[in-house]
Coordinates of C-alpha atoms in Angstrom, one line a residue:
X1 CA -159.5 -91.6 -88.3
X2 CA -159.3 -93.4 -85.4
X3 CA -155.6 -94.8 -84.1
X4 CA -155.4 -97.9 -85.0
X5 CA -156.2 -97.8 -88.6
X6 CA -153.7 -94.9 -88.9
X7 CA -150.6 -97.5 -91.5
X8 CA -148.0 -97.4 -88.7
X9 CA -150.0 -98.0 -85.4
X10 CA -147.8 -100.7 -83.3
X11 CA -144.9 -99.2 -84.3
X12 CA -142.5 -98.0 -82.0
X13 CA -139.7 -95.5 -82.3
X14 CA -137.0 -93.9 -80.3
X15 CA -136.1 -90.6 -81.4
X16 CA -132.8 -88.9 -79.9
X17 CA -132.1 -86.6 -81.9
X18 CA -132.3 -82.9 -81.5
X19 CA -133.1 -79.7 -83.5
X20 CA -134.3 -80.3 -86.8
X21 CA -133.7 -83.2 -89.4
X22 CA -134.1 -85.9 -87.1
X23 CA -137.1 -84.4 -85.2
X24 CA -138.8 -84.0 -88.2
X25 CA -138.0 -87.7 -89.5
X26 CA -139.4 -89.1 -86.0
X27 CA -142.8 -86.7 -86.4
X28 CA -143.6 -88.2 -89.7
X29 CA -143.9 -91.2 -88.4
X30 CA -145.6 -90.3 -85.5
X31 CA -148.2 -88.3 -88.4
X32 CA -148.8 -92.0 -89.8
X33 CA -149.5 -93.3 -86.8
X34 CA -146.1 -94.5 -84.8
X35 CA -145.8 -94.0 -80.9
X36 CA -142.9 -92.0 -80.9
X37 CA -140.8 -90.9 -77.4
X38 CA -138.7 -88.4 -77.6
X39 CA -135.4 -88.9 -75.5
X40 CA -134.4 -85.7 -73.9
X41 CA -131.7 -84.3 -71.2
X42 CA -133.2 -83.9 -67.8
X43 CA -131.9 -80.5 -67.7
X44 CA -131.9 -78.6 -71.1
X45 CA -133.9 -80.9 -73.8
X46 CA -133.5 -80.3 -77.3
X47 CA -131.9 -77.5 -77.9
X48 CA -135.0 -75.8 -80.2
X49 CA -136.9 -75.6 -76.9
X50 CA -135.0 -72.8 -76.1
X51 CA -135.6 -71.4 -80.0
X52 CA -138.3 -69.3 -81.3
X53 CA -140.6 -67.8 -79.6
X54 CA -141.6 -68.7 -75.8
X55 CA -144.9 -71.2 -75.3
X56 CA -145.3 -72.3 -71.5
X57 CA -142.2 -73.5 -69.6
X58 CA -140.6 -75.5 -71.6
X59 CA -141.6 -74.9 -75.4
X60 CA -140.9 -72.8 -78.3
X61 CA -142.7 -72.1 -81.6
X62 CA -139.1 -73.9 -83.4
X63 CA -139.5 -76.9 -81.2
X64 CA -143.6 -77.5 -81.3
X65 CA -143.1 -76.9 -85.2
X66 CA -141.0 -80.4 -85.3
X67 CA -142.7 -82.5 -81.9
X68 CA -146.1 -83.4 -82.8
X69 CA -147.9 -86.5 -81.8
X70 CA -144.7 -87.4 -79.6
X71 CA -144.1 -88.5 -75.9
X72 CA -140.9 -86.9 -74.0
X73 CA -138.7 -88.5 -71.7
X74 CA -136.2 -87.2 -69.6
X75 CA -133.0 -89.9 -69.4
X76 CA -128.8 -88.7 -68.9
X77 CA -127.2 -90.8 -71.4
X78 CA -123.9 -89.6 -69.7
X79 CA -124.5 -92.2 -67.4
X80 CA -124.5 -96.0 -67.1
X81 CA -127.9 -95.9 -65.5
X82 CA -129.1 -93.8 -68.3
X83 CA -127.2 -95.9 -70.8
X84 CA -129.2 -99.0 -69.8
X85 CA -132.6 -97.3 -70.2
X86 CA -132.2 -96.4 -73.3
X87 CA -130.9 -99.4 -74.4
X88 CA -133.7 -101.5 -73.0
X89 CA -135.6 -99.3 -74.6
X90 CA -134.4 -100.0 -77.9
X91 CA -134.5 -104.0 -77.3
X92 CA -138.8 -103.0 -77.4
X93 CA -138.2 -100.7 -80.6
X94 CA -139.0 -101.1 -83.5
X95 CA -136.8 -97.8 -84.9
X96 CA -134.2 -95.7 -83.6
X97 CA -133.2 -91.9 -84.9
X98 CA -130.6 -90.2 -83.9
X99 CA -127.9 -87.7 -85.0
X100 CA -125.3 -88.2 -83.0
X101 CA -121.5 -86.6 -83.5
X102 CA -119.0 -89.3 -84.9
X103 CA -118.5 -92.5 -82.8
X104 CA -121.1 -90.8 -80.1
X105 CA -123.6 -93.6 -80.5
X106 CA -120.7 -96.3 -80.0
X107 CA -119.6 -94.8 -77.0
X108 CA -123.2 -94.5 -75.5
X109 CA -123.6 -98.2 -76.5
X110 CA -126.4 -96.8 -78.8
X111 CA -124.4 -97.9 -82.3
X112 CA -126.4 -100.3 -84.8
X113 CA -124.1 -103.3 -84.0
X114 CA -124.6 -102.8 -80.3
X115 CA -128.3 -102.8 -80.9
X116 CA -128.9 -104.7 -83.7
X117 CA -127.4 -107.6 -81.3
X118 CA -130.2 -107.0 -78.5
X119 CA -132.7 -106.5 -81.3
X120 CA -132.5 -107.8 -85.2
X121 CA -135.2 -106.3 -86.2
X122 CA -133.9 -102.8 -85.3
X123 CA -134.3 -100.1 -88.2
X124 CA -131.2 -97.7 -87.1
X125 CA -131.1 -94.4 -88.4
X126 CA -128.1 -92.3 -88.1
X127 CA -128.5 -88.2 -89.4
X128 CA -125.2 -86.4 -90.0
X129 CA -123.7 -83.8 -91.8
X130 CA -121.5 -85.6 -93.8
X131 CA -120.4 -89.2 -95.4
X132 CA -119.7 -91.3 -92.8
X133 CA -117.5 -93.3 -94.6
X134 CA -115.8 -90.5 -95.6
X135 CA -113.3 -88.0 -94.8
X136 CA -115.3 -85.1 -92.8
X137 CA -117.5 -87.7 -91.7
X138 CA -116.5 -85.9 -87.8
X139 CA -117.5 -82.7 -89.4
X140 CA -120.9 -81.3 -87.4
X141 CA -123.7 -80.7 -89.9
X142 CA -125.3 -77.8 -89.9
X143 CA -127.9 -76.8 -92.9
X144 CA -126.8 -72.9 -93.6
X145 CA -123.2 -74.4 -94.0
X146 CA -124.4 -77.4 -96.4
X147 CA -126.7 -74.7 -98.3
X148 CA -123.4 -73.2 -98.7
X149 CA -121.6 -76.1 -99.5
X150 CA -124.0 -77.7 -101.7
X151 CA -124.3 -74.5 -104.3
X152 CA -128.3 -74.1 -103.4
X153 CA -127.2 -70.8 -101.8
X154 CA -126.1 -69.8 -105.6
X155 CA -129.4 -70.9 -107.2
X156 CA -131.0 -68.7 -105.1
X157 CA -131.6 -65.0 -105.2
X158 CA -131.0 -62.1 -108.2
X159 CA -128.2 -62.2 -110.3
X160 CA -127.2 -59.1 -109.2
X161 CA -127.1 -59.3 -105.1
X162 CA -125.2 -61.8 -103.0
X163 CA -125.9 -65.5 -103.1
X164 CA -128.9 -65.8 -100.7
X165 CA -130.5 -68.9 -98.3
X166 CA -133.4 -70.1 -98.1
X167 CA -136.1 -68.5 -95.6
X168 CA -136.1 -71.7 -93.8
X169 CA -133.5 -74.5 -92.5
X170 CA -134.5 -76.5 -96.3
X171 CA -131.5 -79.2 -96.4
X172 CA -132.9 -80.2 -92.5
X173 CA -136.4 -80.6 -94.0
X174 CA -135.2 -82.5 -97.1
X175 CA -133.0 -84.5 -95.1
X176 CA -136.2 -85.0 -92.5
X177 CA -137.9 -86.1 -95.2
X178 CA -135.7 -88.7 -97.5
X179 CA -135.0 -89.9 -93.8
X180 CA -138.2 -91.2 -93.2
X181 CA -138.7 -92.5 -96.7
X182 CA -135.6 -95.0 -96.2
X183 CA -136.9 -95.8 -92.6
X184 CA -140.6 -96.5 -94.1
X185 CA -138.8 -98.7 -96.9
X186 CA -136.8 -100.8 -94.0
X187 CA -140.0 -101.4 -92.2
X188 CA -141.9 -103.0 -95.4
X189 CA -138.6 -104.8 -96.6
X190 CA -138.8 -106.0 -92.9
X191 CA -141.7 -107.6 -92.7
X192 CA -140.5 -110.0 -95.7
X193 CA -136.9 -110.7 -94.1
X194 CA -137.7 -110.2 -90.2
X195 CA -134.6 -108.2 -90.0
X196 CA -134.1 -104.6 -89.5
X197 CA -131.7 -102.1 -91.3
X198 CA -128.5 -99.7 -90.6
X199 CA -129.8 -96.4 -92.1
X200 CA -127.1 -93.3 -92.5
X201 CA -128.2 -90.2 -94.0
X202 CA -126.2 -87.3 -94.6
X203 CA -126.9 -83.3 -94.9
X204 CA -124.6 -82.6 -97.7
X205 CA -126.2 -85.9 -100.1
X206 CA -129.6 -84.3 -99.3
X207 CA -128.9 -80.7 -100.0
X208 CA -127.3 -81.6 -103.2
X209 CA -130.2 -83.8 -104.4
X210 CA -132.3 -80.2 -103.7
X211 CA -130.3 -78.5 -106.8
X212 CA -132.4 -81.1 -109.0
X213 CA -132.7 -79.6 -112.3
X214 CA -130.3 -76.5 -111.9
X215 CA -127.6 -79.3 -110.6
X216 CA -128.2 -81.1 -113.8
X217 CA -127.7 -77.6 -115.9
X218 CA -124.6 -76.8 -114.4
X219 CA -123.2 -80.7 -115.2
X220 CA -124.3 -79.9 -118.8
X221 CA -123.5 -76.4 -119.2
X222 CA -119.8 -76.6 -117.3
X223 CA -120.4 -73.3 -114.7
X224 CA -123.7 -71.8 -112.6
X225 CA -126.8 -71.5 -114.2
X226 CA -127.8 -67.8 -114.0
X227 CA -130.1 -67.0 -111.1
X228 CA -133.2 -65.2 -111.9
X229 CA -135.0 -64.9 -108.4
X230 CA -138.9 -65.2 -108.6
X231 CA -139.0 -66.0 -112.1
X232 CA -138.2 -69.5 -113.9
X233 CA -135.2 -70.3 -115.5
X234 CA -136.5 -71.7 -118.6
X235 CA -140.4 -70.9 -118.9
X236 CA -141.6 -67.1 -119.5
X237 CA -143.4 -65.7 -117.7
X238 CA -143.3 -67.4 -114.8
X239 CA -142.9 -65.7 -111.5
X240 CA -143.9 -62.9 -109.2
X241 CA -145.3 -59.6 -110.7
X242 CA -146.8 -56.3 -109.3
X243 CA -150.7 -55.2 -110.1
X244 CA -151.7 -51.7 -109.4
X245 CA -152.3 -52.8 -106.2
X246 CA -150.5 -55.9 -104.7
X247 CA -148.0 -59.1 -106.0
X248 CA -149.5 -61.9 -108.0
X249 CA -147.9 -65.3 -109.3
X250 CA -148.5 -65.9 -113.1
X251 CA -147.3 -69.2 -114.4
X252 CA -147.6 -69.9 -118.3
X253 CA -146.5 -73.1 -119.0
X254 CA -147.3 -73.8 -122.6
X255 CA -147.7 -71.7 -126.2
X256 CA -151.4 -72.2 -126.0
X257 CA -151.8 -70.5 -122.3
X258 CA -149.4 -67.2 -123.3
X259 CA -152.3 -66.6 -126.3
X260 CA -155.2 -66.7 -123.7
X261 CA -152.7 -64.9 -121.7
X262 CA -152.0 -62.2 -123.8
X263 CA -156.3 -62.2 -124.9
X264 CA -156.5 -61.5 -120.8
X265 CA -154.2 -58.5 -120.5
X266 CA -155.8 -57.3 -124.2
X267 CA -152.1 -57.8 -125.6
X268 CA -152.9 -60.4 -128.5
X269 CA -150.7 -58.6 -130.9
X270 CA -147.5 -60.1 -128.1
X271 CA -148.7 -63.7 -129.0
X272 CA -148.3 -63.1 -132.8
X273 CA -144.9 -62.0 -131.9
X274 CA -142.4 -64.4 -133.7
X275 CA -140.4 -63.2 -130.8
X276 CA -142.6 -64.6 -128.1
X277 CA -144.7 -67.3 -130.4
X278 CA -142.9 -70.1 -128.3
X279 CA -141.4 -70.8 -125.3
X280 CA -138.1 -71.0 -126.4
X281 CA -138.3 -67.4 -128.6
X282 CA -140.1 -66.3 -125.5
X283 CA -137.2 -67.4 -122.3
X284 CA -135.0 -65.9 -125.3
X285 CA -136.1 -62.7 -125.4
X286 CA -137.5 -62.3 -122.1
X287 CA -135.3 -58.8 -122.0
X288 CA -137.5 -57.4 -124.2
X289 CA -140.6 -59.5 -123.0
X290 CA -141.0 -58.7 -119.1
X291 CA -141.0 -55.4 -119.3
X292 CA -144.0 -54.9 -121.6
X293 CA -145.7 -57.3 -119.1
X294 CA -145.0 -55.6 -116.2
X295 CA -146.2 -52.2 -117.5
X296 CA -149.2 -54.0 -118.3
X297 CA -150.0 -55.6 -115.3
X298 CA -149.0 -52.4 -112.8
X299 CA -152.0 -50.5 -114.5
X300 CA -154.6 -52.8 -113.3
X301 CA -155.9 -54.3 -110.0
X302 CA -154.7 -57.3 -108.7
X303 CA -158.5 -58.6 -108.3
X304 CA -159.4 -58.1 -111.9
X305 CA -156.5 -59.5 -112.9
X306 CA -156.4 -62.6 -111.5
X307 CA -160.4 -63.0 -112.4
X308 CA -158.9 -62.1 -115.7
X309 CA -156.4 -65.1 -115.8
X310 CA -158.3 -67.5 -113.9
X311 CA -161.3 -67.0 -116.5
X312 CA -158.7 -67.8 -119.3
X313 CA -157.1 -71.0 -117.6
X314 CA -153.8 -69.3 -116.5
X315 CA -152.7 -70.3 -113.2
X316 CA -152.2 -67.5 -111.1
X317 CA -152.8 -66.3 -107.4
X318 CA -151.8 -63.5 -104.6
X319 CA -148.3 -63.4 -103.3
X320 CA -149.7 -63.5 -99.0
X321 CA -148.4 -63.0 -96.1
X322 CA -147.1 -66.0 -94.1
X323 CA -149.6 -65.4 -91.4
X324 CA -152.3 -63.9 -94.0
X325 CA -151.9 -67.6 -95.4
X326 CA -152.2 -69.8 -92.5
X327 CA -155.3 -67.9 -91.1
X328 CA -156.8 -68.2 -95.0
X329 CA -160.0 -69.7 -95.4
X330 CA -158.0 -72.0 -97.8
X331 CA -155.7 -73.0 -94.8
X332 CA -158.4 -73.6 -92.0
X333 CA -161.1 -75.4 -94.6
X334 CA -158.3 -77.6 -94.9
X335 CA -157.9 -78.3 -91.6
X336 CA -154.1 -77.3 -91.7
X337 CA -154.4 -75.5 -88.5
X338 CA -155.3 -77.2 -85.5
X339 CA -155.6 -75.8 -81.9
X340 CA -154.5 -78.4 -79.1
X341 CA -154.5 -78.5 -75.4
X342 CA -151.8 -77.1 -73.2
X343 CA -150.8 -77.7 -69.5
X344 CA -149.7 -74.1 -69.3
X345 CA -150.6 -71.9 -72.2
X346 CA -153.7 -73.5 -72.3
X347 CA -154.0 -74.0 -76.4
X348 CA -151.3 -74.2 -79.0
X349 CA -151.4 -73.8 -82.5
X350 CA -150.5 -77.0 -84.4
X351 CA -150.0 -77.8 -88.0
X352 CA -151.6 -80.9 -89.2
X353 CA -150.2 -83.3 -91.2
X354 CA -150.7 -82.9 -95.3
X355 CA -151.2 -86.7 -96.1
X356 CA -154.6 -87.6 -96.6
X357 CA -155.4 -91.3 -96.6
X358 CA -159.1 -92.8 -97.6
X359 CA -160.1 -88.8 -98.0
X360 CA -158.8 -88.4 -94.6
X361 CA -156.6 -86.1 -93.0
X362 CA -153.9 -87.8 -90.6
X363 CA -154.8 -86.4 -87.5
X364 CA -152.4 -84.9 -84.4
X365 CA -152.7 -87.1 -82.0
X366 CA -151.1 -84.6 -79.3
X367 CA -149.8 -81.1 -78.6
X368 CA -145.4 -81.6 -79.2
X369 CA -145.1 -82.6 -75.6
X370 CA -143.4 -80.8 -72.2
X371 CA -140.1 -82.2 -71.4
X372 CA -139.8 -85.3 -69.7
X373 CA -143.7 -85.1 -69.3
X374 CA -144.1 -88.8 -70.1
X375 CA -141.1 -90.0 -68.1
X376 CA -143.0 -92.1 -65.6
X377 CA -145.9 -93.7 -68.3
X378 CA -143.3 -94.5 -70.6
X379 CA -140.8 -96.5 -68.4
X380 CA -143.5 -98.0 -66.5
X381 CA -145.5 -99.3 -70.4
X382 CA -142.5 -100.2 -72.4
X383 CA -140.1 -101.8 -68.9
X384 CA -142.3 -102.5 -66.3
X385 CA -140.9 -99.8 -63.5
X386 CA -143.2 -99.1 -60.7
X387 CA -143.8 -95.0 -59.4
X388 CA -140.9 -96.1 -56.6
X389 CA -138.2 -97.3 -59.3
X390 CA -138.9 -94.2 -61.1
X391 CA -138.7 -92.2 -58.5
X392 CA -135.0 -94.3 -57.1
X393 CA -133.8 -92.9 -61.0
X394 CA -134.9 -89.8 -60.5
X395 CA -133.4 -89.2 -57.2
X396 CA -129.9 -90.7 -58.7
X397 CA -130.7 -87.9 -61.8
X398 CA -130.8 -90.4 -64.0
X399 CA -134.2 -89.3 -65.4

């Protein structure tokens, strides 16, 4: 798909934030097509370039996983030269991200009212950990605290062990995400009023919207839902089991599955059990259920089995390593996995977008970029400096 048919090509966004949520709310909109630079600290960057694992000079793994399709520019916001930049900057944007402490945007002259005066049609989003209306609103957001905080760390995990986090940074990515939903809805409300939009968004209000049903259960029921690790709260079986010779995910989701089911493991006689007939009897007497199953299932291969299920309509598949599933033929047919150029490493592996538009994959427009590697093109497009103004800034470590 070529760039200008990609829905938000024209539109231009600042991004300076760092680390996670706000990277990722800038990247999806450079995925849809937005020419998004990256403001960065002429020293240091983002802090996630010095996370993960090591690619060239001045990338990680962490960082590249959250910097796709964007420019980066070096600018020091501590000073009034730097200040300016950026703010002439934002008098050509068309959004602005950032995740500033408390009051750190005001004191840049970055706020919404500062540049909602310079430009109207401004969208201004502003990530943080907490309300900022609110009482902690100075508190710094981080997501293993809010997973904390927000009771997903007690969802997750056995009933028996520790509450547990998730394996990745998920109120970040949820946040990231709900982030660039509001920011997408400002930009069509815009082109009705002409005016742009103050967006806030806070950690804590996105990790709690992640409980979804369990939060709902423990409104109704008073006290934690009880944590049942790979299987389902409410819907048996449902979950991770071992074959003979490797972990499989079986998911029945209705009466009429759990008969072909049972017809696939040559257990009909459990279907005809009042105790398992339904769901309900079923998630009920799942103590005496799972174990029969699980004897049943150890005894045979994984393979068979899940031709087995598949042949009766039961949705089921292998339990894969993360880097057995990103090299799958599934993965790569897909095009999930891209390789892209590198000025130092030569080739990086990028993920691709998953939206699809007109049977089309969104494509990656670049490799997440080397700091400040855009510094010159981007002051010169968006404010008209020549290679000697540049290079006066540069000198004054400004950029």
């Amino acid at each position: 798909m070529s760039n200008d048919r990609l829905p938000l090509a024209g539109v231009k966004v600042l991004d300076f934030s760092r680390v996670l949520a706000g990277p990722l709310t800038a990247m999806t909109l450079a995925d849809f097509g937005a020419e998004v630079i990256k403001v960065e600290h002429p020293a240091r960057g983002d802090d996630t370039r010095d996370w993960g694992l090591r690619i060239g000079h001045t990338e990680t793994t962490y960082f590249n996983s959250m910097n796709r399709s964007k420019r980066s520019i070096c600018v020091d916001l501590q000073t009034e030269a730097g200040q300016r930049i950026a703010r002439e900057l934002a008098a050509q944007a068309d959004v602005v991200v950032h995740n500033f402490k408390l009051g750190g945007a005001e004191k840049l002259g970055l706020g919404y009212d500062a540049l909602a005066e310079l430009n109207p049609r401004l969208i201004h989003c502003a990530i943080s950990g907490y309300d900022r209306s609110g009482p902690e609103a100075a508190r710094p957001g981080y997501d293993l605290v809010v997973q904390g905080e927000a009771g997903l760390m007690a969802l997750n995990g056995w009933a028996d062990q520790p509450p547990l986090k998730f394996g990745i940074a998920a109120v970040d990515v949820i946040t990231g995400m709900y982030s660039a939903q509001a920011i997408l809805a400002a930009l069509y409300e815009r082109e009705k009023t002409g005016r742009g939009r103050r967006i806030e968004m806070a950690l804590f209000d996105c990790g709690l919207m992640l409980t979804v049903y369990y939060g709902l259960d423990a409104l109704l029921m008073e006290k934690d839902p009880p944590r049942y690790g790979n299987e389902h709260p409410s819907i048996v079986p449902y979950g991770v089991f071992d074959a003979q010779d490797g972990p499989l995910v079986i998911t029945v989701g209705n009466n009429a599955q759990f008969a072909r089911f049972c017809d696939a493991i040559e257990r009909p006689d459990l279907a005809r059990d009042e105790r398992f007939a339904t769901n309900l009897a079923r998630s009920s007497n799942r103590a005496e259920l799972l174990p029969i199953l699980r004897a049943e299932l150890a005894r045979r291969p994984r393979a068979a089995l899940l031709d087995a299920l598949a042949k009766g309509g039961i949705p089921c598949g292998e339990v894969l390593g993360l880097h057995e599933a990103l090299t799958s033929e599934r993965a790569r047919g897909a095009g999930l996995v891209t390789k892209q150029p590198h000025p130092v490493a030569g080739q990086v592996d990028v993920l691709a977008p998953p939206y699809r538009l007109d049977g089309q994959r969104m494509p990656v427009r670049g490799a997440p970029p080397v700091l400040g590697a855009d510094t010159d093109a981007v002051l010169g497009e968006w404010l008209g400096l020549t290679g000697a103004d540049v290079a006066k800034l540069r000198d004054d470590k400004v950029v």
